[in-house]
PDB file of C-alpha atoms in Angstrom:
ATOM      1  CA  UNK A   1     -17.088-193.472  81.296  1.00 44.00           C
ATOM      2  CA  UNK A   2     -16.725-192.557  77.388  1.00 45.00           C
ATOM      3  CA  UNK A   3     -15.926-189.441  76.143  1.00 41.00           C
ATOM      4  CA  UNK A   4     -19.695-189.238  74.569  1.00 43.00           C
ATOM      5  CA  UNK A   5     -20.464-189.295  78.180  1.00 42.00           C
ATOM      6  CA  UNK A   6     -18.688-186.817  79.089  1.00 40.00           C
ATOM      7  CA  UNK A   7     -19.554-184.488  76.846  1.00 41.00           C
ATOM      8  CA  UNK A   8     -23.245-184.786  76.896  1.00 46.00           C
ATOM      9  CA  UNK A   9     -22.843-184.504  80.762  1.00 45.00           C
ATOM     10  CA  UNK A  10     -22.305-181.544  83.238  1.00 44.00           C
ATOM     11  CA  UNK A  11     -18.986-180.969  82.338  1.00 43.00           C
ATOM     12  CA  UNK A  12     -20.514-179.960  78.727  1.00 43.00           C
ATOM     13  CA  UNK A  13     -23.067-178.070  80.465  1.00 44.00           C
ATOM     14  CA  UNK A  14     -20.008-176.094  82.291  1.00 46.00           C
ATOM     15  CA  UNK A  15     -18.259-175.608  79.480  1.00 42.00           C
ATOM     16  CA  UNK A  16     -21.555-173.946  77.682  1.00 45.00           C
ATOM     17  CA  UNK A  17     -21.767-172.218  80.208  1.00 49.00           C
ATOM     18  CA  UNK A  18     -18.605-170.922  80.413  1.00 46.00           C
ATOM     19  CA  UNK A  19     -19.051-169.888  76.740  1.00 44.00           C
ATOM     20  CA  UNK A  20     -21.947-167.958  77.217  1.00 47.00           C
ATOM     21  CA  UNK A  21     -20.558-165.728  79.845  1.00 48.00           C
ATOM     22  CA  UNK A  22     -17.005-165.129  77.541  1.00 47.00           C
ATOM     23  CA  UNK A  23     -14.911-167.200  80.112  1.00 47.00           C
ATOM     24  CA  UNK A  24     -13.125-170.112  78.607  1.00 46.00           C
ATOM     25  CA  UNK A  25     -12.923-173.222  80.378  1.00 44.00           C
ATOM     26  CA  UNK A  26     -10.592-173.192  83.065  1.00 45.00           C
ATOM     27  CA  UNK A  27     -10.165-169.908  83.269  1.00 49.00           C
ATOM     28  CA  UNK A  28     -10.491-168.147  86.630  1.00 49.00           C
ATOM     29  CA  UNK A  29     -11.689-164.684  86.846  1.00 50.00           C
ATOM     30  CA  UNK A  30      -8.707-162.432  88.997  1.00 52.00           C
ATOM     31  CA  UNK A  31      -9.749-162.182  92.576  1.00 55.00           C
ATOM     32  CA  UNK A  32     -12.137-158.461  93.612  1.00 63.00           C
ATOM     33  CA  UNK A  33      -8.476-156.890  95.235  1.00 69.00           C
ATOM     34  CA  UNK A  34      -6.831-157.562  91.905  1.00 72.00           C
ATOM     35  CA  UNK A  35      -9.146-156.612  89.855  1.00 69.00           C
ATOM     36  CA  UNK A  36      -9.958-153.387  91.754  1.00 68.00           C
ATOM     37  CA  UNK A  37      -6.106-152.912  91.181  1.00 73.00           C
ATOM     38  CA  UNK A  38      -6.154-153.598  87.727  1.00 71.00           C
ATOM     39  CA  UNK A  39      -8.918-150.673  87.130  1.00 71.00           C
ATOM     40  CA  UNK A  40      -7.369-148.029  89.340  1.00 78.00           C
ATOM     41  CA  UNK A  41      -4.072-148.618  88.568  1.00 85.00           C
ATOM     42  CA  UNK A  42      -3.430-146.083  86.228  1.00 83.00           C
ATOM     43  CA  UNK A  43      -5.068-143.812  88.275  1.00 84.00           C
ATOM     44  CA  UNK A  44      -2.442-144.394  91.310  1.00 85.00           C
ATOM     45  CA  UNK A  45       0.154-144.156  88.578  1.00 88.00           C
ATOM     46  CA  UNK A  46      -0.924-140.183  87.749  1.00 88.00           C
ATOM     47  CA  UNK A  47      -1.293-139.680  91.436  1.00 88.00           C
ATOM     48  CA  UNK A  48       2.495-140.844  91.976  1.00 90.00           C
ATOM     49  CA  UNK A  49       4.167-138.997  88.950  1.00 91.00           C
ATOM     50  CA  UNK A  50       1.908-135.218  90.366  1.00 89.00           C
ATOM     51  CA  UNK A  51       3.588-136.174  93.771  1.00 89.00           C
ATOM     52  CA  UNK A  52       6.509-136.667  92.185  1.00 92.00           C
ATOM     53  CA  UNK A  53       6.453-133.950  90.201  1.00 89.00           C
ATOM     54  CA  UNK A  54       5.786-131.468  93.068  1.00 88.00           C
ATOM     55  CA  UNK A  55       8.095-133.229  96.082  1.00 86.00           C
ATOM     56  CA  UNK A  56      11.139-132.312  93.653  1.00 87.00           C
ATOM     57  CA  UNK A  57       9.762-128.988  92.301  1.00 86.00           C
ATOM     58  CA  UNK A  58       9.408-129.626  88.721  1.00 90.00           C
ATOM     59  CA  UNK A  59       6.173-127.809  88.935  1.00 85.00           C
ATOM     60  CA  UNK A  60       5.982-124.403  90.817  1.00 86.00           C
ATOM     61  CA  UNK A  61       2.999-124.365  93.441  1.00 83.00           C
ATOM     62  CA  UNK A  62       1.106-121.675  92.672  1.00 83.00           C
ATOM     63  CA  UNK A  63       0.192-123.370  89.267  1.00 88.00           C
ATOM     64  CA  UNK A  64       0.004-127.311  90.861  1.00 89.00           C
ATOM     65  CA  UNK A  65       0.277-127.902  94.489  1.00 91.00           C
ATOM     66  CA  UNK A  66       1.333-131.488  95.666  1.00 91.00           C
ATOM     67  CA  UNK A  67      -1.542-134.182  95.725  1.00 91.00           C
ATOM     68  CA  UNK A  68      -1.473-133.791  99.644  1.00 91.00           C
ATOM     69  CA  UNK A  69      -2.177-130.567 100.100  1.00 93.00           C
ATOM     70  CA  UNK A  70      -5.385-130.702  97.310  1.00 94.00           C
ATOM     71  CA  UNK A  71      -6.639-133.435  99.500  1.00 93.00           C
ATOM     72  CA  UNK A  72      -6.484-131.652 102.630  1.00 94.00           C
ATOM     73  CA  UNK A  73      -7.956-128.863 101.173  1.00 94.00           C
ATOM     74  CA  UNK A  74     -10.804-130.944 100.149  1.00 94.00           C
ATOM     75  CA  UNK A  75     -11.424-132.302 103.564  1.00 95.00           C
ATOM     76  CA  UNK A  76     -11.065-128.973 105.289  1.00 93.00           C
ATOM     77  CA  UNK A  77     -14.007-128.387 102.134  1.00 93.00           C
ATOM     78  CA  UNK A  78     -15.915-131.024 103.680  1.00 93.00           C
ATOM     79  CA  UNK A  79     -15.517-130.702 107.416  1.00 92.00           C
ATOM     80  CA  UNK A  80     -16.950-127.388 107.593  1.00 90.00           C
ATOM     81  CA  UNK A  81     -19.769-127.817 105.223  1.00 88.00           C
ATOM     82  CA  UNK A  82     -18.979-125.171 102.812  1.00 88.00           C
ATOM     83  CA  UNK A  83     -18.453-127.878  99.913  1.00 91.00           C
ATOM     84  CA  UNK A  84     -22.167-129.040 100.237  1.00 91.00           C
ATOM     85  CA  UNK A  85     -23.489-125.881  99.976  1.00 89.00           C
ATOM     86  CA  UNK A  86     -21.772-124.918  96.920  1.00 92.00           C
ATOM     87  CA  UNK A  87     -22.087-128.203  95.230  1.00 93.00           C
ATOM     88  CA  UNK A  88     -25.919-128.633  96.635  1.00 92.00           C
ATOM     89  CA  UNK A  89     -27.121-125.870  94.499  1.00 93.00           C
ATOM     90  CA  UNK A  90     -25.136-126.758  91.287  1.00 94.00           C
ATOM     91  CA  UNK A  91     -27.114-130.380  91.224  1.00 95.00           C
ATOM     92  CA  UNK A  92     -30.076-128.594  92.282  1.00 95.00           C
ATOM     93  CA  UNK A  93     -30.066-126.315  89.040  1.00 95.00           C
ATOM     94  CA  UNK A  94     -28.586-129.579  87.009  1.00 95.00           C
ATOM     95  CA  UNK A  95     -31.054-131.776  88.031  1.00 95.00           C
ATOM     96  CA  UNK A  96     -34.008-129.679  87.661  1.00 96.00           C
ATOM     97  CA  UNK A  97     -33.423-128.884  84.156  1.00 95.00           C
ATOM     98  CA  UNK A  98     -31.954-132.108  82.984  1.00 95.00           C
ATOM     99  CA  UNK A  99     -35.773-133.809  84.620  1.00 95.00           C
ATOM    100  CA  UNK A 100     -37.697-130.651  82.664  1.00 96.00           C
ATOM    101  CA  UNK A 101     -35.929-131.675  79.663  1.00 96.00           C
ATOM    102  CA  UNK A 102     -37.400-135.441  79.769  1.00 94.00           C
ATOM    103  CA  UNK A 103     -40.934-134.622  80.567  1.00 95.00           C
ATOM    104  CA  UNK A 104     -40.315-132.156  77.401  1.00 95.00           C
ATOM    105  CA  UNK A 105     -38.194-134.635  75.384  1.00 93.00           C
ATOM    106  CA  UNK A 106     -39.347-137.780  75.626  1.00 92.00           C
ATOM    107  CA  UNK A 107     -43.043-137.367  74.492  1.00 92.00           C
ATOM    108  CA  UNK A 108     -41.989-134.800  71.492  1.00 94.00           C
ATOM    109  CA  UNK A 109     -39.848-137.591  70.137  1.00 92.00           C
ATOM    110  CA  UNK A 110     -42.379-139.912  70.583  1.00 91.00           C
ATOM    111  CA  UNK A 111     -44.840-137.590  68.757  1.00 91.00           C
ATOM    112  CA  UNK A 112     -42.153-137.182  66.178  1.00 91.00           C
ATOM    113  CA  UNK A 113     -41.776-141.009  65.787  1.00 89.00           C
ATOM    114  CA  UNK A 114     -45.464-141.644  65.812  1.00 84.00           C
ATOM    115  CA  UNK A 115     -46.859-138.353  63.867  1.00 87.00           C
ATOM    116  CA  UNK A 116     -46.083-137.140  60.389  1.00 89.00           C
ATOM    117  CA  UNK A 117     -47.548-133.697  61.015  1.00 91.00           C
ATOM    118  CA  UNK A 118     -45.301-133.541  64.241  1.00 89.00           C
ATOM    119  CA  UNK A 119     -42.270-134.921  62.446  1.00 90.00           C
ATOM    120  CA  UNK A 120     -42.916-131.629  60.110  1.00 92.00           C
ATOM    121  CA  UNK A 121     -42.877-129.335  62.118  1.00 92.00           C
ATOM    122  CA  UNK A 122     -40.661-130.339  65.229  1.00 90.00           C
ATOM    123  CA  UNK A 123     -38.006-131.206  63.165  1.00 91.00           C
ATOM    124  CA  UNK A 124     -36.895-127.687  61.904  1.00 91.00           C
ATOM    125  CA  UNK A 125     -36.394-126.553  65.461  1.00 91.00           C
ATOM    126  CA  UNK A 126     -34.466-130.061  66.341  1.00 91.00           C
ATOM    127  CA  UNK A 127     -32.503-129.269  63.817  1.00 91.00           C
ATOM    128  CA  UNK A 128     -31.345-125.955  63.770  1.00 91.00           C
ATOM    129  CA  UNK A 129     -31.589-125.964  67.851  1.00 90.00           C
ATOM    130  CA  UNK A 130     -29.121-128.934  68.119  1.00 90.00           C
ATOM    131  CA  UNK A 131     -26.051-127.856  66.830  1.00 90.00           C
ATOM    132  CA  UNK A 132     -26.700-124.394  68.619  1.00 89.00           C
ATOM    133  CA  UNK A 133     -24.047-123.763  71.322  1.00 90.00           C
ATOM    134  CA  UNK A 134     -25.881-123.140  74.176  1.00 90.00           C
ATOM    135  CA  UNK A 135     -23.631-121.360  76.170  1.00 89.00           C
ATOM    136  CA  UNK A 136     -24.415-118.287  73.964  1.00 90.00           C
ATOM    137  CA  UNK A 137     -27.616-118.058  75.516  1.00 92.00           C
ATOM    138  CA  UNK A 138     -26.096-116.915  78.523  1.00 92.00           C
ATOM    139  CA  UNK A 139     -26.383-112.934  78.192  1.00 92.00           C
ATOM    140  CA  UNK A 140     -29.787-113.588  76.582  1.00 93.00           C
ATOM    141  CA  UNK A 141     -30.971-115.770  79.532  1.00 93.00           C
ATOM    142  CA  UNK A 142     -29.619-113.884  82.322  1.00 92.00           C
ATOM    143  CA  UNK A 143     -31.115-110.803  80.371  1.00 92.00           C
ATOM    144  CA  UNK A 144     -34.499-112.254  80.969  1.00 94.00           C
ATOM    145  CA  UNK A 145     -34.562-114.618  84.108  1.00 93.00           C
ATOM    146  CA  UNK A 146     -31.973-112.887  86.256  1.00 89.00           C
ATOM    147  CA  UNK A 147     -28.484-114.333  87.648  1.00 87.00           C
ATOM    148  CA  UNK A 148     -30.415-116.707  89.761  1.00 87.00           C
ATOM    149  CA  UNK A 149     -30.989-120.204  89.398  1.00 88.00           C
ATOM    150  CA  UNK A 150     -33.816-119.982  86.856  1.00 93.00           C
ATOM    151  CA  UNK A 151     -31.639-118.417  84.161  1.00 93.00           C
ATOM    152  CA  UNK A 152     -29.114-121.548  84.547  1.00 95.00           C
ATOM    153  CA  UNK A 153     -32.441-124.137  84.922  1.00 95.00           C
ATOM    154  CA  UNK A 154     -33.715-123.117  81.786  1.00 95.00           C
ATOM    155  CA  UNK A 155     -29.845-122.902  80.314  1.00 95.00           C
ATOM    156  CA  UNK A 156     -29.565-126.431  81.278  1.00 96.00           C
ATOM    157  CA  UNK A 157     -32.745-127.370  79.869  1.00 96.00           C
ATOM    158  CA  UNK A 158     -32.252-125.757  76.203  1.00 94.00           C
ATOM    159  CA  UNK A 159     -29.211-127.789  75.935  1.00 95.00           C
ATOM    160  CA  UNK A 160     -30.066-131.350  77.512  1.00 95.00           C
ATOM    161  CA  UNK A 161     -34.059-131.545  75.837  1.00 95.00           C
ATOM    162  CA  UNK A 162     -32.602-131.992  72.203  1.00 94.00           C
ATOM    163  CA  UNK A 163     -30.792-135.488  73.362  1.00 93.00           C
ATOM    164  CA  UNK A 164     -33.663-136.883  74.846  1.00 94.00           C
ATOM    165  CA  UNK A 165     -36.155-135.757  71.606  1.00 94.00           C
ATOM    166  CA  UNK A 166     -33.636-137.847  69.358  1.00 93.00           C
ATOM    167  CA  UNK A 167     -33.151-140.393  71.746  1.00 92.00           C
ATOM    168  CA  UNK A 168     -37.254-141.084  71.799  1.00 91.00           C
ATOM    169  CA  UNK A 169     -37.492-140.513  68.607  1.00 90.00           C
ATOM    170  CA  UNK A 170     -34.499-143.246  67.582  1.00 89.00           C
ATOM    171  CA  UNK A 171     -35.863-145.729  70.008  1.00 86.00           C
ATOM    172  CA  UNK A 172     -39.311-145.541  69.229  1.00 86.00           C
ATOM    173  CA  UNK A 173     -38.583-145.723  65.196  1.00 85.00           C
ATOM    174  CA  UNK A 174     -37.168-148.507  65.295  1.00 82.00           C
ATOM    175  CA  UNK A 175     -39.978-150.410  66.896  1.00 80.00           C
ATOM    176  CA  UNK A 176     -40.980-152.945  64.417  1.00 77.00           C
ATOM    177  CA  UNK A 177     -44.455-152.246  61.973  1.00 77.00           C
ATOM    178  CA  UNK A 178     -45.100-156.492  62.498  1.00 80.00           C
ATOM    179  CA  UNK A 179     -44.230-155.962  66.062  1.00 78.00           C
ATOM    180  CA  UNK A 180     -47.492-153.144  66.050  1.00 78.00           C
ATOM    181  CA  UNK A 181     -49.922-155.508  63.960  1.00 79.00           C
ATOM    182  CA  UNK A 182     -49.071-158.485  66.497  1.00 80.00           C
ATOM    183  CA  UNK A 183     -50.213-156.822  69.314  1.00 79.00           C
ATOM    184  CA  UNK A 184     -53.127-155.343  67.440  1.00 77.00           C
ATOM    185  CA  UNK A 185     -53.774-159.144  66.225  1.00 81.00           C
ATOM    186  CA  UNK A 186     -54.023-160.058  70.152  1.00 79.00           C
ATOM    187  CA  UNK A 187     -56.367-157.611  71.411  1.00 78.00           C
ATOM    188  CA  UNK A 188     -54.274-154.870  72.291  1.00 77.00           C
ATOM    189  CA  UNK A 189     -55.855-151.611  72.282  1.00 77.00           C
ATOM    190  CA  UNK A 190     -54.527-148.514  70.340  1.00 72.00           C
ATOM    191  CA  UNK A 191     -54.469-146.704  73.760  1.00 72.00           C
ATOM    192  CA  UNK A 192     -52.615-149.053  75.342  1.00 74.00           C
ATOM    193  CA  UNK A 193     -49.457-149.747  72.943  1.00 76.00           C
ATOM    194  CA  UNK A 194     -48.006-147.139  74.203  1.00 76.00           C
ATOM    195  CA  UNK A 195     -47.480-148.626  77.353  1.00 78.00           C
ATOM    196  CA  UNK A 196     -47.099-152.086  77.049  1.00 78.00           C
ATOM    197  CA  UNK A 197     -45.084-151.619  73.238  1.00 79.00           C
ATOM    198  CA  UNK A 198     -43.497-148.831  72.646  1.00 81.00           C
ATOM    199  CA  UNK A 199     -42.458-147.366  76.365  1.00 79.00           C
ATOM    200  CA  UNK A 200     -40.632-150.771  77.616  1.00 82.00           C
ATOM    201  CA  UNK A 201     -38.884-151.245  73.776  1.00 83.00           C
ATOM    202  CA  UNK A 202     -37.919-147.604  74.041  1.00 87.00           C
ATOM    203  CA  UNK A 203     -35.975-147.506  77.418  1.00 88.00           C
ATOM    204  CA  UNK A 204     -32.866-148.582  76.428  1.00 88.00           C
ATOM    205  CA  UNK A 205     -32.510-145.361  73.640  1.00 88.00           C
ATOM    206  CA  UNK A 206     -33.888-143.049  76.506  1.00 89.00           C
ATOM    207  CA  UNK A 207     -31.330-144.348  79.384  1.00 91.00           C
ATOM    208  CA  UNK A 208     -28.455-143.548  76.118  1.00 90.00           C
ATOM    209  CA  UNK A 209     -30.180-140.292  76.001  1.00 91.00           C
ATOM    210  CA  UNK A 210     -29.823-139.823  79.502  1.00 93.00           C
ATOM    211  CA  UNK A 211     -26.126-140.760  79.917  1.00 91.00           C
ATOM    212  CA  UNK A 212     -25.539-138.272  77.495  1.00 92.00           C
ATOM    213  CA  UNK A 213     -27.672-135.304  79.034  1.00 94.00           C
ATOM    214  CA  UNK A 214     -26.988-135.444  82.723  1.00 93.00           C
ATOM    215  CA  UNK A 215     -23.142-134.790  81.864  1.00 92.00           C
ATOM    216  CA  UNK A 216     -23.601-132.205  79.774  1.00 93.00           C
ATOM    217  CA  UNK A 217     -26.140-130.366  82.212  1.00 94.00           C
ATOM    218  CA  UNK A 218     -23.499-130.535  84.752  1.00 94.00           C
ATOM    219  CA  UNK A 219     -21.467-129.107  82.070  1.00 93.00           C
ATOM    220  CA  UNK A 220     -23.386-126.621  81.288  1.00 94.00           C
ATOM    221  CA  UNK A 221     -24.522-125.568  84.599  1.00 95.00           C
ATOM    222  CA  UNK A 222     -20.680-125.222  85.885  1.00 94.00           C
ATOM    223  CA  UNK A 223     -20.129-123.132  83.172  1.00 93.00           C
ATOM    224  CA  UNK A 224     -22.838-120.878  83.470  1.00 94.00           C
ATOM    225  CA  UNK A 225     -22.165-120.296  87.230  1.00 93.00           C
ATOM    226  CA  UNK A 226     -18.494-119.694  86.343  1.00 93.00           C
ATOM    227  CA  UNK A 227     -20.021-116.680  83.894  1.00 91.00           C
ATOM    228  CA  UNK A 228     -23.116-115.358  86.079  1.00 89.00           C
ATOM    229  CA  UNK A 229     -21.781-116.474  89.774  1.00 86.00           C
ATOM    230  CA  UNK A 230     -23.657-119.151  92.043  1.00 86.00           C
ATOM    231  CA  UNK A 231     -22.724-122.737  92.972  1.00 90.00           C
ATOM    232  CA  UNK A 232     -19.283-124.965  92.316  1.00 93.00           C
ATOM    233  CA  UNK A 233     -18.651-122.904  88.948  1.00 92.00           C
ATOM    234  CA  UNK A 234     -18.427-119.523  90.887  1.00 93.00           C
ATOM    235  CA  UNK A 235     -16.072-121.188  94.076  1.00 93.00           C
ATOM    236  CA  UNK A 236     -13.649-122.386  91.019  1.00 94.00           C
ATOM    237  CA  UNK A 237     -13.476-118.644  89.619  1.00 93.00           C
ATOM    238  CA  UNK A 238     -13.186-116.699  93.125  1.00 93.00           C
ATOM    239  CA  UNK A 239     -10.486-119.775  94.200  1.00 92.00           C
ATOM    240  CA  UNK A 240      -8.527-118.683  90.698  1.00 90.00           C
ATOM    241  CA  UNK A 241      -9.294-115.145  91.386  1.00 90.00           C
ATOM    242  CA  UNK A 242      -7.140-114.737  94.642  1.00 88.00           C
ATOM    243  CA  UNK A 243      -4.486-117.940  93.473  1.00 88.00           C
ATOM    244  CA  UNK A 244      -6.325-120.392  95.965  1.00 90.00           C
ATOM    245  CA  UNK A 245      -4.650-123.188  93.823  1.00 91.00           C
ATOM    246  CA  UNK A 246      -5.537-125.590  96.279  1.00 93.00           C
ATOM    247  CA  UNK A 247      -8.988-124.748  96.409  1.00 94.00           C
ATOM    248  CA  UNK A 248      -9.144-124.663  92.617  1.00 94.00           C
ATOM    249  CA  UNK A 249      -8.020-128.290  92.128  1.00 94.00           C
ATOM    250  CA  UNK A 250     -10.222-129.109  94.769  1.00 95.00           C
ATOM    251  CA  UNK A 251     -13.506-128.371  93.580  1.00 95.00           C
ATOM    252  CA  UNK A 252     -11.758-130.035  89.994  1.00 94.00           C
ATOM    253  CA  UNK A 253     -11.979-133.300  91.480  1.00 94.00           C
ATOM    254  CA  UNK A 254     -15.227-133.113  93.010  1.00 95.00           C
ATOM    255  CA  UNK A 255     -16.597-132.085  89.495  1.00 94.00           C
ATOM    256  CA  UNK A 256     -14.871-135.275  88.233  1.00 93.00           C
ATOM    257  CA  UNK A 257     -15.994-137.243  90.978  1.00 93.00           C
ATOM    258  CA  UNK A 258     -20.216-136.423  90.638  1.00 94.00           C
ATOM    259  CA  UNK A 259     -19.262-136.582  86.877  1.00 92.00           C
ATOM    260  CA  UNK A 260     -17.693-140.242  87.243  1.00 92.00           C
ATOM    261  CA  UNK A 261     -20.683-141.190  89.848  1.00 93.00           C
ATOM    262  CA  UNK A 262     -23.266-139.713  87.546  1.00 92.00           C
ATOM    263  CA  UNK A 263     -22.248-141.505  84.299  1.00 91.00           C
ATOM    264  CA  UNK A 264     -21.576-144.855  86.762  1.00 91.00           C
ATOM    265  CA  UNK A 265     -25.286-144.542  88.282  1.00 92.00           C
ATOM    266  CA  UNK A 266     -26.627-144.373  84.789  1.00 91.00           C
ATOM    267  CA  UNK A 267     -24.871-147.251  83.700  1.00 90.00           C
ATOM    268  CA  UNK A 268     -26.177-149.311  86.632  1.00 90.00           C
ATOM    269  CA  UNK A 269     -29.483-148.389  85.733  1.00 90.00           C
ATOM    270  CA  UNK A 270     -29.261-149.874  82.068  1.00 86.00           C
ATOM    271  CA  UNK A 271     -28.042-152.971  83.402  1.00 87.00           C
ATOM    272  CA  UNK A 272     -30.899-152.702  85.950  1.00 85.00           C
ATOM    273  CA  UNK A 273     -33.100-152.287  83.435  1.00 81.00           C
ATOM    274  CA  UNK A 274     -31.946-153.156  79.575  1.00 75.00           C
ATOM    275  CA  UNK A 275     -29.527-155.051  79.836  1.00 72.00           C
ATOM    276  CA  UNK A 276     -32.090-157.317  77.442  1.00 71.00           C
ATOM    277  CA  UNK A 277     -30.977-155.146  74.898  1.00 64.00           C
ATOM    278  CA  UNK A 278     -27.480-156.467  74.749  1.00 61.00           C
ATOM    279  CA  UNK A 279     -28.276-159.501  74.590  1.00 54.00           C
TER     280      UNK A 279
END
């Protein structure tokens, strides 16, 4: 067998292959224990030097207990139920508003895209509204909706519906003009490019937008409860209140941990769902 032959059979194939997915030939990619290990690692490094760090007393704790005792604290959390609660309505209030912002969003920055007379006059309020920090609008909201969870719903929703408008808008501006007149050219109705153009071309900007809402309505909505009471942001402040510290690094981590499982879901859905865009 030449080497022409070779190379113009499978093992060329392979090696293309190979190529395409960033592996070079040969190359093995580390086994799922290792490379679990690899990503963690520094992780279990942290963990070690806090253990560390408390075991000899380096740290006093009232201001850091050992990474032992924060764990059982979070189980005891757990086991009774009293986590869930806490942490239930804090989604609840997160979720609500961060899904009212993208029925709001979403089609204003389509109409922004698509409209010149919307473009005029949205784009005032996007952009003196943007920049605002929301967490102002605390006294003002509570003021008006109570210390309840609409207050913090509508709280969540001022800040997370100004991604999602520039998000739509960015995607759907981008959208080619020749990419409009070809599917005029084959029969597509005006009516329907919506749908079959500008929606599918578009998810990719409104997943971004989304990845960058849902954390900052958790954000938002810990902070607010924190100020007004209610939820995972008023357990932190009563656990800091009476030196809990325990409890306080507790109910850290399990901010960290929806935060982490948030952003990870996201990113499962654009690979679900755009990952054409990458490509």
């Amino acid at each position: 067998m030449t080497k022409a032959t070779i190379l113009n059979g499978p093992v060329a194939a392979q090696a293309a292959q190979a190529a395409q997915k960033g592996d070079a030939p040969g190359r093995k990619r580390p086994a799922g224990l290792l490379h679990w290990i690899e990503r963690w690692i520094a992780l279990a490094v942290l963990l070690a030097l806090w253990q560390i760090a408390t075991h000899y007393g380096w740290v006093r704790a009232v201001f850091l207990p050992s990474p032992s005792v924060v764990f059982g604290t979070l189980w005891q959390l757990v086991s009774t139920g009293e986590l869930f609660s806490t942490l239930g309505t804090s989604l609840w209030r997160a979720f609500a508003g961060v899904g009212l912002a993208a029925l709001v969003g979403i089609p204003a920055g389509f109409l922004m895209a698509e409209s010149r007379f919307c473009r005029w006059w949205l784009s005032p309020y996007v952009a003196f509204g943007f920049p605002l920090p929301k967490i102002a609008l605390i006294p003002v909201l509570t003021a008006w909706f109570g210390m309840d969870s609409l207050s913090k719903v509508i709280l969540v929703f001022a800040t997370c519906v100004f991604p999602f408008i520039v998000a739509a808008q960015s995607g759907a501006s981008l959208i080619s003009q020749k990419l409009r007149w070809a599917a005029f050219s084959l029969g597509t109705k005006r009516s329907e490019l919506f749908w079959l153009i500008l929606l599918p071309a578009t998810v990719p900007s409104m997943l971004s937008g989304l990845r960058i809402a849902l954390p900052i309505g958790l954000i938002t909505v810990f902070t607010a409860e924190m100020v007004t009471g209610g939820g995972l942001g008023e357990a932190i402040v009563q656990a800091q209140r009476y030196f809990q510290s325990p409890q306080v690094y507790a109910y850290v981590i399990v901010t960290m941990v929806v935060g982490y499982f948030a952003d990870a879901g996201i990113a499962w859905l654009q690979r679900r769902f755009a990952a054409w865009a990458t490509e």
